[in-house]
PDB file of C-alpha atoms in Angstrom:
ATOM      1  CA  MET H   8       0.000   0.000   0.000  1.00  0.00           C
ATOM      2  CA  THR H   9       1.453   3.350  -1.052  1.00  0.00           C
ATOM      3  CA  ASP H  10       1.077   6.547   0.898  1.00  0.00           C
ATOM      4  CA  ALA H  11      -1.302   9.179  -0.454  1.00  0.00           C
ATOM      5  CA  PRO H  12       0.534  12.115  -2.074  1.00  0.00           C
ATOM      6  CA  ARG H  13       1.105  15.127   0.145  1.00  0.00           C
ATOM      7  CA  THR H  14      -1.498  17.843  -0.390  1.00  0.00           C
ATOM      8  CA  SER H  15      -1.330  21.548   0.385  1.00  0.00           C
ATOM      9  CA  ARG H  16      -4.093  24.124   0.484  1.00  0.00           C
ATOM     10  CA  LEU H  17      -2.645  27.457  -0.589  1.00  0.00           C
ATOM     11  CA  ALA H  18      -4.097  30.956  -0.311  1.00  0.00           C
ATOM     12  CA  ILE H  19      -2.812  33.320  -2.995  1.00  0.00           C
ATOM     13  CA  ARG H  20      -3.134  37.077  -3.352  1.00  0.00           C
ATOM     14  CA  HIS H  21      -1.579  38.806  -6.365  1.00  0.00           C
ATOM     15  CA  VAL H  22      -1.960  42.598  -6.603  1.00  0.00           C
ATOM     16  CA  THR H  23      -0.703  44.547  -9.619  1.00  0.00           C
ATOM     17  CA  SER H  24      -1.002  48.339  -9.626  1.00  0.00           C
ATOM     18  CA  TYR H  25      -0.349  50.552 -12.644  1.00  0.00           C
ATOM     19  CA  ARG H  26       0.056  54.319 -12.361  1.00  0.00           C
ATOM     20  CA  TRP H  27       0.467  56.930 -15.092  1.00  0.00           C
ATOM     21  CA  SER H  28       1.725  60.475 -14.790  1.00  0.00           C
ATOM     22  CA  GLU H  29      -1.016  61.589 -17.207  1.00  0.00           C
ATOM     23  CA  PRO H  30      -4.586  60.265 -17.630  1.00  0.00           C
ATOM     24  CA  VAL H  31      -4.891  57.461 -20.204  1.00  0.00           C
ATOM     25  CA  THR H  32      -7.412  57.774 -23.020  1.00  0.00           C
ATOM     26  CA  TYR H  33      -7.468  54.025 -23.684  1.00  0.00           C
ATOM     27  CA  ALA H  34      -5.844  50.947 -22.140  1.00  0.00           C
ATOM     28  CA  LEU H  35      -6.505  47.235 -22.544  1.00  0.00           C
ATOM     29  CA  GLN H  36      -4.907  44.586 -20.339  1.00  0.00           C
ATOM     30  CA  GLN H  37      -4.745  40.865 -21.098  1.00  0.00           C
ATOM     31  CA  LEU H  38      -4.742  38.727 -17.946  1.00  0.00           C
ATOM     32  CA  ARG H  39      -3.684  35.128 -17.469  1.00  0.00           C
ATOM     33  CA  LEU H  40      -4.151  34.969 -13.726  1.00  0.00           C
ATOM     34  CA  ILE H  41      -6.592  32.086 -13.157  1.00  0.00           C
ATOM     35  CA  PRO H  42      -4.906  28.796 -12.141  1.00  0.00           C
ATOM     36  CA  LYS H  43      -5.624  25.623 -14.096  1.00  0.00           C
ATOM     37  CA  SER H  44      -7.785  22.919 -12.488  1.00  0.00           C
ATOM     38  CA  ARG H  45      -6.465  19.487 -13.412  1.00  0.00           C
ATOM     39  CA  PRO H  46      -5.611  16.174 -11.718  1.00  0.00           C
ATOM     40  CA  GLY H  47      -3.376  17.134  -8.808  1.00  0.00           C
ATOM     41  CA  GLN H  48      -4.484  20.785  -8.725  1.00  0.00           C
ATOM     42  CA  GLN H  49      -7.977  22.014  -7.961  1.00  0.00           C
ATOM     43  CA  VAL H  50      -9.071  25.624  -7.770  1.00  0.00           C
ATOM     44  CA  VAL H  51     -11.332  25.904  -4.708  1.00  0.00           C
ATOM     45  CA  ASP H  52     -12.121  29.597  -5.124  1.00  0.00           C
ATOM     46  CA  TRP H  53     -10.742  32.358  -7.353  1.00  0.00           C
ATOM     47  CA  VAL H  54     -11.728  35.968  -7.966  1.00  0.00           C
ATOM     48  CA  THR H  55     -10.293  38.752 -10.130  1.00  0.00           C
ATOM     49  CA  ASP H  56     -11.100  42.264  -8.874  1.00  0.00           C
ATOM     50  CA  ILE H  57     -10.501  45.389 -10.971  1.00  0.00           C
ATOM     51  CA  ASP H  58     -10.319  48.878  -9.475  1.00  0.00           C
ATOM     52  CA  GLY H  59     -10.354  51.392 -12.320  1.00  0.00           C
ATOM     53  CA  GLY H  60     -11.657  49.183 -15.097  1.00  0.00           C
ATOM     54  CA  GLN H  61     -13.772  46.144 -15.931  1.00  0.00           C
ATOM     55  CA  ILE H  62     -13.465  42.674 -17.415  1.00  0.00           C
ATOM     56  CA  GLU H  63     -14.814  42.822 -20.965  1.00  0.00           C
ATOM     57  CA  VAL H  64     -14.530  39.155 -21.983  1.00  0.00           C
ATOM     58  CA  SER H  65     -13.095  35.846 -20.761  1.00  0.00           C
ATOM     59  CA  PHE H  66     -11.987  32.930 -22.951  1.00  0.00           C
ATOM     60  CA  ASP H  67      -9.587  29.983 -23.186  1.00  0.00           C
ATOM     61  CA  ASP H  68      -6.614  30.544 -25.473  1.00  0.00           C
ATOM     62  CA  ALA H  69      -4.817  27.949 -27.624  1.00  0.00           C
ATOM     63  CA  HIS H  70      -2.949  26.632 -24.566  1.00  0.00           C
ATOM     64  CA  ALA H  71      -6.158  26.294 -22.532  1.00  0.00           C
ATOM     65  CA  ASN H  72      -5.167  29.273 -20.382  1.00  0.00           C
ATOM     66  CA  THR H  73      -8.147  31.172 -19.044  1.00  0.00           C
ATOM     67  CA  THR H  74      -7.644  34.661 -20.458  1.00  0.00           C
ATOM     68  CA  GLN H  75      -9.445  37.874 -19.458  1.00  0.00           C
ATOM     69  CA  LEU H  76      -9.433  41.188 -21.310  1.00  0.00           C
ATOM     70  CA  VAL H  77      -9.719  44.221 -19.041  1.00  0.00           C
ATOM     71  CA  SER H  78     -10.460  47.757 -20.223  1.00  0.00           C
ATOM     72  CA  VAL H  79      -9.259  50.685 -18.136  1.00  0.00           C
ATOM     73  CA  ASP H  80     -11.701  53.527 -17.546  1.00  0.00           C
ATOM     74  CA  SER H  81     -10.905  56.513 -19.744  1.00  0.00           C
ATOM     75  CA  GLY H  82      -9.215  59.357 -17.888  1.00  0.00           C
ATOM     76  CA  ARG H  83      -7.744  57.167 -15.140  1.00  0.00           C
ATOM     77  CA  THR H  84      -4.257  57.683 -13.816  1.00  0.00           C
ATOM     78  CA  ASP H  85      -4.197  54.295 -12.053  1.00  0.00           C
ATOM     79  CA  VAL H  86      -5.685  50.808 -12.114  1.00  0.00           C
ATOM     80  CA  THR H  87      -5.300  47.942  -9.648  1.00  0.00           C
ATOM     81  CA  ILE H  88      -5.793  44.282 -10.561  1.00  0.00           C
ATOM     82  CA  THR H  89      -6.191  41.849  -7.667  1.00  0.00           C
ATOM     83  CA  ALA H  90      -6.320  38.101  -8.267  1.00  0.00           C
ATOM     84  CA  HIS H  91      -6.899  35.980  -5.188  1.00  0.00           C
ATOM     85  CA  GLY H  92      -8.206  32.606  -4.127  1.00  0.00           C
ATOM     86  CA  ILE H  93      -7.478  29.157  -2.738  1.00  0.00           C
ATOM     87  CA  VAL H  94      -5.952  26.222  -4.615  1.00  0.00           C
ATOM     88  CA  GLU H  95      -5.400  22.625  -3.464  1.00  0.00           C
ATOM     89  CA  VAL H  96      -2.235  21.036  -4.834  1.00  0.00           C
ATOM     90  CA  GLN H  97      -0.856  17.491  -4.611  1.00  0.00           C
ATOM     91  CA  ASP H  98       2.823  16.582  -4.716  1.00  0.00           C
ATOM     92  CA  GLN H  99       3.120  14.509  -7.899  1.00  0.00           C
ATOM     93  CA  ALA H 100       6.916  14.847  -8.224  1.00  0.00           C
ATOM     94  CA  GLY H 101       6.446  17.237 -11.126  1.00  0.00           C
ATOM     95  CA  VAL H 102       4.462  14.809 -13.280  1.00  0.00           C
ATOM     96  CA  ILE H 103       1.518  16.541 -14.969  1.00  0.00           C
ATOM     97  CA  GLY H 104       0.531  13.780 -17.398  1.00  0.00           C
ATOM     98  CA  ASP H 105      -1.022  13.805 -20.841  1.00  0.00           C
ATOM     99  CA  GLN H 106      -1.344  16.836 -23.070  1.00  0.00           C
ATOM    100  CA  GLY H 107      -4.719  18.409 -22.339  1.00  0.00           C
ATOM    101  CA  GLY H 108      -4.738  21.631 -24.333  1.00  0.00           C
ATOM    102  CA  TYR H 109      -5.665  22.393 -27.907  1.00  0.00           C
ATOM    103  CA  MET H 110      -2.100  22.373 -29.280  1.00  0.00           C
ATOM    104  CA  PRO H 111      -0.575  19.235 -30.860  1.00  0.00           C
ATOM    105  CA  LEU H 112       2.660  18.065 -29.262  1.00  0.00           C
ATOM    106  CA  TRP H 113       4.735  18.815 -32.358  1.00  0.00           C
ATOM    107  CA  MET H 114       4.007  22.518 -31.867  1.00  0.00           C
ATOM    108  CA  PHE H 115       6.069  22.402 -28.676  1.00  0.00           C
ATOM    109  CA  LEU H 116       9.172  21.589 -30.728  1.00  0.00           C
ATOM    110  CA  ARG H 117       8.903  24.889 -32.612  1.00  0.00           C
ATOM    111  CA  PRO H 118      11.345  27.696 -31.732  1.00  0.00           C
ATOM    112  CA  THR H 119      10.132  31.195 -30.929  1.00  0.00           C
ATOM    113  CA  ASP H 120      11.880  34.555 -30.863  1.00  0.00           C
ATOM    114  CA  LEU H 121      12.729  34.028 -27.175  1.00  0.00           C
ATOM    115  CA  THR H 122      13.769  30.376 -27.582  1.00  0.00           C
ATOM    116  CA  ARG H 123      15.827  30.294 -30.777  1.00  0.00           C
ATOM    117  CA  ARG H 124      18.816  27.981 -30.713  1.00  0.00           C
ATOM    118  CA  GLY H 125      22.372  29.271 -30.827  1.00  0.00           C
ATOM    119  CA  SER H 126      25.868  28.276 -29.800  1.00  0.00           C
ATOM    120  CA  GLY H 127      25.113  28.502 -26.088  1.00  0.00           C
ATOM    121  CA  THR H 128      21.993  26.354 -26.023  1.00  0.00           C
ATOM    122  CA  MET H 129      23.474  23.869 -28.499  1.00  0.00           C
ATOM    123  CA  ALA H 130      26.506  23.413 -26.235  1.00  0.00           C
ATOM    124  CA  LEU H 131      24.346  22.777 -23.172  1.00  0.00           C
ATOM    125  CA  ALA H 132      22.214  20.249 -25.062  1.00  0.00           C
ATOM    126  CA  ARG H 133      25.291  18.525 -26.455  1.00  0.00           C
ATOM    127  CA  ASP H 134      26.791  18.104 -22.982  1.00  0.00           C
ATOM    128  CA  VAL H 135      23.866  15.957 -21.762  1.00  0.00           C
ATOM    129  CA  ARG H 136      22.934  14.181 -25.008  1.00  0.00           C
ATOM    130  CA  GLU H 137      24.864  11.005 -24.132  1.00  0.00           C
ATOM    131  CA  ILE H 138      22.901  10.408 -20.903  1.00  0.00           C
ATOM    132  CA  GLU H 139      20.625   7.483 -21.796  1.00  0.00           C
ATOM    133  CA  ASP H 140      17.673   7.838 -19.440  1.00  0.00           C
ATOM    134  CA  PRO H 141      15.443  10.713 -20.612  1.00  0.00           C
ATOM    135  CA  LEU H 142      14.489  11.847 -17.113  1.00  0.00           C
ATOM    136  CA  ASP H 143      18.105  11.770 -15.930  1.00  0.00           C
ATOM    137  CA  ARG H 144      19.130  13.663 -19.066  1.00  0.00           C
ATOM    138  CA  LEU H 145      16.690  16.472 -18.406  1.00  0.00           C
ATOM    139  CA  HIS H 146      17.587  16.733 -14.720  1.00  0.00           C
ATOM    140  CA  ALA H 147      21.234  16.969 -15.793  1.00  0.00           C
ATOM    141  CA  LEU H 148      20.268  19.690 -18.265  1.00  0.00           C
ATOM    142  CA  SER H 149      18.533  21.628 -15.488  1.00  0.00           C
ATOM    143  CA  ALA H 150      21.641  21.423 -13.307  1.00  0.00           C
ATOM    144  CA  ALA H 151      23.910  22.470 -16.185  1.00  0.00           C
ATOM    145  CA  ILE H 152      21.769  25.543 -16.881  1.00  0.00           C
ATOM    146  CA  ARG H 153      21.781  26.546 -13.223  1.00  0.00           C
ATOM    147  CA  GLU H 154      25.578  26.284 -13.159  1.00  0.00           C
ATOM    148  CA  ALA H 155      26.052  28.226 -16.407  1.00  0.00           C
ATOM    149  CA  VAL H 156      23.549  31.017 -15.697  1.00  0.00           C
ATOM    150  CA  GLY H 157      23.478  32.371 -12.165  1.00  0.00           C
ATOM    151  CA  TYR H 158      20.290  33.744 -10.617  1.00  0.00           C
ATOM    152  CA  ASP H 159      20.431  37.540 -10.481  1.00  0.00           C
ATOM    153  CA  THR H 160      17.314  39.726 -10.479  1.00  0.00           C
ATOM    154  CA  GLY H 161      19.214  42.793 -11.624  1.00  0.00           C
ATOM    155  CA  THR H 162      20.438  41.511 -14.987  1.00  0.00           C
ATOM    156  CA  THR H 163      17.392  40.648 -17.077  1.00  0.00           C
ATOM    157  CA  GLU H 164      14.748  42.214 -19.293  1.00  0.00           C
ATOM    158  CA  VAL H 165      11.373  40.754 -20.238  1.00  0.00           C
ATOM    159  CA  ASN H 166      12.473  40.396 -23.873  1.00  0.00           C
ATOM    160  CA  GLN H 167      15.828  38.725 -23.106  1.00  0.00           C
ATOM    161  CA  THR H 168      16.284  35.544 -25.153  1.00  0.00           C
ATOM    162  CA  ALA H 169      17.712  32.218 -24.022  1.00  0.00           C
ATOM    163  CA  GLU H 170      20.936  32.934 -25.897  1.00  0.00           C
ATOM    164  CA  ASP H 171      21.164  36.435 -24.392  1.00  0.00           C
ATOM    165  CA  ALA H 172      20.959  35.018 -20.862  1.00  0.00           C
ATOM    166  CA  ILE H 173      23.691  32.464 -21.557  1.00  0.00           C
ATOM    167  CA  ALA H 174      25.936  35.170 -23.004  1.00  0.00           C
ATOM    168  CA  VAL H 175      25.430  37.384 -19.942  1.00  0.00           C
ATOM    169  CA  GLY H 176      25.845  34.436 -17.573  1.00  0.00           C
ATOM    170  CA  SER H 177      22.995  35.475 -15.293  1.00  0.00           C
ATOM    171  CA  GLY H 178      19.236  35.821 -15.295  1.00  0.00           C
ATOM    172  CA  VAL H 179      16.034  34.981 -13.453  1.00  0.00           C
ATOM    173  CA  CYS H 180      13.571  32.109 -13.472  1.00  0.00           C
ATOM    174  CA  GLN H 181      12.123  33.294 -16.796  1.00  0.00           C
ATOM    175  CA  ASP H 182      15.563  33.036 -18.409  1.00  0.00           C
ATOM    176  CA  HIS H 183      16.243  29.606 -16.899  1.00  0.00           C
ATOM    177  CA  ALA H 184      12.913  28.352 -18.229  1.00  0.00           C
ATOM    178  CA  HIS H 185      13.597  29.728 -21.719  1.00  0.00           C
ATOM    179  CA  ILE H 186      17.026  28.088 -21.841  1.00  0.00           C
ATOM    180  CA  PHE H 187      15.626  24.742 -20.686  1.00  0.00           C
ATOM    181  CA  VAL H 188      12.792  24.879 -23.229  1.00  0.00           C
ATOM    182  CA  THR H 189      15.234  25.689 -26.038  1.00  0.00           C
ATOM    183  CA  CYS H 190      17.641  22.885 -25.092  1.00  0.00           C
ATOM    184  CA  ALA H 191      14.900  20.312 -24.530  1.00  0.00           C
ATOM    185  CA  ARG H 192      13.572  20.988 -28.029  1.00  0.00           C
ATOM    186  CA  LEU H 193      17.101  20.558 -29.393  1.00  0.00           C
ATOM    187  CA  LEU H 194      17.051  17.127 -27.714  1.00  0.00           C
ATOM    188  CA  ASP H 195      13.713  16.385 -29.466  1.00  0.00           C
ATOM    189  CA  TYR H 196      11.495  16.733 -26.395  1.00  0.00           C
ATOM    190  CA  PRO H 197       8.364  18.874 -26.693  1.00  0.00           C
ATOM    191  CA  ALA H 198       8.794  21.614 -24.088  1.00  0.00           C
ATOM    192  CA  ARG H 199       6.822  24.556 -22.748  1.00  0.00           C
ATOM    193  CA  TYR H 200       7.083  27.532 -20.433  1.00  0.00           C
ATOM    194  CA  VAL H 201       5.029  27.661 -17.212  1.00  0.00           C
ATOM    195  CA  SER H 202       4.039  30.684 -15.143  1.00  0.00           C
ATOM    196  CA  GLY H 203       2.557  30.374 -11.689  1.00  0.00           C
ATOM    197  CA  TYR H 204       3.146  30.723  -7.978  1.00  0.00           C
ATOM    198  CA  LEU H 205       5.601  29.168  -5.552  1.00  0.00           C
ATOM    199  CA  ARG H 206       5.194  29.135  -1.789  1.00  0.00           C
ATOM    200  CA  MET H 207       8.604  29.704  -0.245  1.00  0.00           C
ATOM    201  CA  ASN H 208       9.259  27.811   2.964  1.00  0.00           C
ATOM    202  CA  ASP H 209      10.466  30.801   4.971  1.00  0.00           C
ATOM    203  CA  ARG H 210       7.905  33.506   4.149  1.00  0.00           C
ATOM    204  CA  ASP H 211       4.458  34.281   2.761  1.00  0.00           C
ATOM    205  CA  GLU H 212       5.416  37.396   0.784  1.00  0.00           C
ATOM    206  CA  GLN H 213       7.005  36.454  -2.530  1.00  0.00           C
ATOM    207  CA  ASP H 214       9.247  38.598  -4.718  1.00  0.00           C
ATOM    208  CA  ALA H 215       7.040  37.978  -7.781  1.00  0.00           C
ATOM    209  CA  THR H 216       5.285  35.242  -9.670  1.00  0.00           C
ATOM    210  CA  HIS H 217       7.437  32.240 -10.573  1.00  0.00           C
ATOM    211  CA  ALA H 218       8.360  30.493 -13.822  1.00  0.00           C
ATOM    212  CA  TRP H 219       9.587  27.008 -14.666  1.00  0.00           C
ATOM    213  CA  ALA H 220       9.467  24.589 -17.606  1.00  0.00           C
ATOM    214  CA  GLU H 221       7.870  21.294 -18.602  1.00  0.00           C
ATOM    215  CA  ALA H 222       9.052  18.647 -21.051  1.00  0.00           C
ATOM    216  CA  HIS H 223       6.955  15.831 -22.516  1.00  0.00           C
ATOM    217  CA  LEU H 224       8.367  12.327 -21.963  1.00  0.00           C
ATOM    218  CA  GLU H 225       7.002   9.092 -23.365  1.00  0.00           C
ATOM    219  CA  GLY H 226       5.218   7.147 -20.635  1.00  0.00           C
ATOM    220  CA  LEU H 227       5.026  10.104 -18.231  1.00  0.00           C
ATOM    221  CA  GLY H 228       3.589  12.956 -20.269  1.00  0.00           C
ATOM    222  CA  TRP H 229       4.443  16.470 -19.152  1.00  0.00           C
ATOM    223  CA  VAL H 230       7.028  16.694 -16.365  1.00  0.00           C
ATOM    224  CA  GLY H 231       7.987  19.923 -14.602  1.00  0.00           C
ATOM    225  CA  PHE H 232      11.497  21.234 -13.909  1.00  0.00           C
ATOM    226  CA  ASP H 233      12.166  24.262 -11.720  1.00  0.00           C
ATOM    227  CA  ILE H 234      15.610  25.089 -12.999  1.00  0.00           C
ATOM    228  CA  SER H 235      16.178  28.061 -10.672  1.00  0.00           C
ATOM    229  CA  ASN H 236      15.655  25.982  -7.521  1.00  0.00           C
ATOM    230  CA  GLY H 237      16.944  22.632  -8.767  1.00  0.00           C
ATOM    231  CA  TYR H 238      13.975  20.334  -8.254  1.00  0.00           C
ATOM    232  CA  SER H 239      10.668  19.297  -9.742  1.00  0.00           C
ATOM    233  CA  PRO H 240       7.514  21.189  -8.721  1.00  0.00           C
ATOM    234  CA  ASP H 241       5.649  19.758  -5.733  1.00  0.00           C
ATOM    235  CA  ASP H 242       2.663  20.804  -3.612  1.00  0.00           C
ATOM    236  CA  ARG H 243       4.128  24.309  -3.120  1.00  0.00           C
ATOM    237  CA  TYR H 244       3.622  25.154  -6.810  1.00  0.00           C
ATOM    238  CA  VAL H 245       0.468  26.436  -8.495  1.00  0.00           C
ATOM    239  CA  ARG H 246       0.370  26.283 -12.303  1.00  0.00           C
ATOM    240  CA  VAL H 247      -1.432  29.234 -13.874  1.00  0.00           C
ATOM    241  CA  ALA H 248      -0.542  29.452 -17.577  1.00  0.00           C
ATOM    242  CA  THR H 249       1.586  27.595 -20.119  1.00  0.00           C
ATOM    243  CA  GLY H 250       2.900  28.410 -23.577  1.00  0.00           C
ATOM    244  CA  LEU H 251       5.751  28.194 -26.048  1.00  0.00           C
ATOM    245  CA  ASP H 252       7.515  30.980 -24.126  1.00  0.00           C
ATOM    246  CA  TYR H 253       6.856  33.854 -21.728  1.00  0.00           C
ATOM    247  CA  SER H 254       4.772  35.813 -24.236  1.00  0.00           C
ATOM    248  CA  ASP H 255       2.160  33.025 -24.278  1.00  0.00           C
ATOM    249  CA  ALA H 256       1.956  32.795 -20.487  1.00  0.00           C
ATOM    250  CA  ALA H 257       2.631  36.323 -19.210  1.00  0.00           C
ATOM    251  CA  PRO H 258       0.412  37.104 -16.189  1.00  0.00           C
ATOM    252  CA  ILE H 259      -0.446  40.577 -17.531  1.00  0.00           C
ATOM    253  CA  SER H 260       0.291  42.297 -20.832  1.00  0.00           C
ATOM    254  CA  GLY H 261      -1.407  45.178 -22.581  1.00  0.00           C
ATOM    255  CA  ILE H 262      -1.517  48.345 -24.616  1.00  0.00           C
ATOM    256  CA  ARG H 263      -2.418  51.940 -23.795  1.00  0.00           C
ATOM    257  CA  GLN H 264      -2.866  55.354 -25.353  1.00  0.00           C
ATOM    258  CA  GLY H 265      -1.504  58.337 -23.480  1.00  0.00           C
ATOM    259  CA  LEU H 266       1.651  60.358 -23.078  1.00  0.00           C
ATOM    260  CA  GLY H 267       2.265  59.755 -19.375  1.00  0.00           C
ATOM    261  CA  VAL H 268       5.089  57.743 -17.831  1.00  0.00           C
ATOM    262  CA  GLU H 269       3.978  54.330 -16.528  1.00  0.00           C
ATOM    263  CA  SER H 270       5.000  52.717 -13.241  1.00  0.00           C
ATOM    264  CA  MET H 271       4.003  49.305 -11.910  1.00  0.00           C
ATOM    265  CA  ASP H 272       3.998  47.711  -8.460  1.00  0.00           C
ATOM    266  CA  VAL H 273       3.442  43.990  -7.822  1.00  0.00           C
ATOM    267  CA  LYS H 274       2.759  42.269  -4.504  1.00  0.00           C
ATOM    268  CA  VAL H 275       2.351  38.495  -4.239  1.00  0.00           C
ATOM    269  CA  THR H 276       1.588  36.468  -1.125  1.00  0.00           C
ATOM    270  CA  VAL H 277       1.293  32.682  -0.993  1.00  0.00           C
ATOM    271  CA  SER H 278       0.395  31.152   2.352  1.00  0.00           C
ATOM    272  CA  GLU H 279      -1.148  28.028   3.833  1.00  0.00           C
ATOM    273  CA  ALA H 280      -4.925  28.317   3.809  1.00  0.00           C
TER     274      ALA H 280
END
């Protein structure tokens, strides 16, 4: 008789505030802030509150991410988006299982602007290619990336590519995920980017949302790898959105009309419910 997998009940609060030095005439925000319910992760309760705008439409995108479009009230100089709720998560050692979205697996072998191969990613992939077991190979790849690209929050931009991060030698979880996805595809594994939340053991307040990667292995399906922390996601992780790279899974993106300077503040808390 095997023990039941460990389960956590997590309370999440994610507040994003935008401010402009001049009133905006038009702004539209695209949100991917609603966690995915699936085997091993169940959304108990989730609400998106908008102060300064309203949700115009909600739909599932090509990756089965719940997507909301939010319009900002004309003439505003600020808007606050608060996503909060409770999610139950099981520790499944990073194993997600079969592909459940609308995209065929071969699409996850396709490079994107952020995940194009180059000398750096090809070298990392080449170094682990001779490891026979696929799971061991990908764990070795994760470790090699972490050694080659140090974690440093002050050295990255949202549009930094996998090759850029290798050249600089430092980055954040987004960069680690992009490098892993690029290398896994070079090794002929379908791979995708994941955005979500991670409950740190020592505090409830988090620096930001988190990012990791998943690769599809025969017999297991999708398996997660948190390159930045060196292990597979467990019951401290909440998956929110997936995609070919960050642009498919960004928590918030948008456009606006107005001449003012924009500033943004993000606060994320993940605690035991």
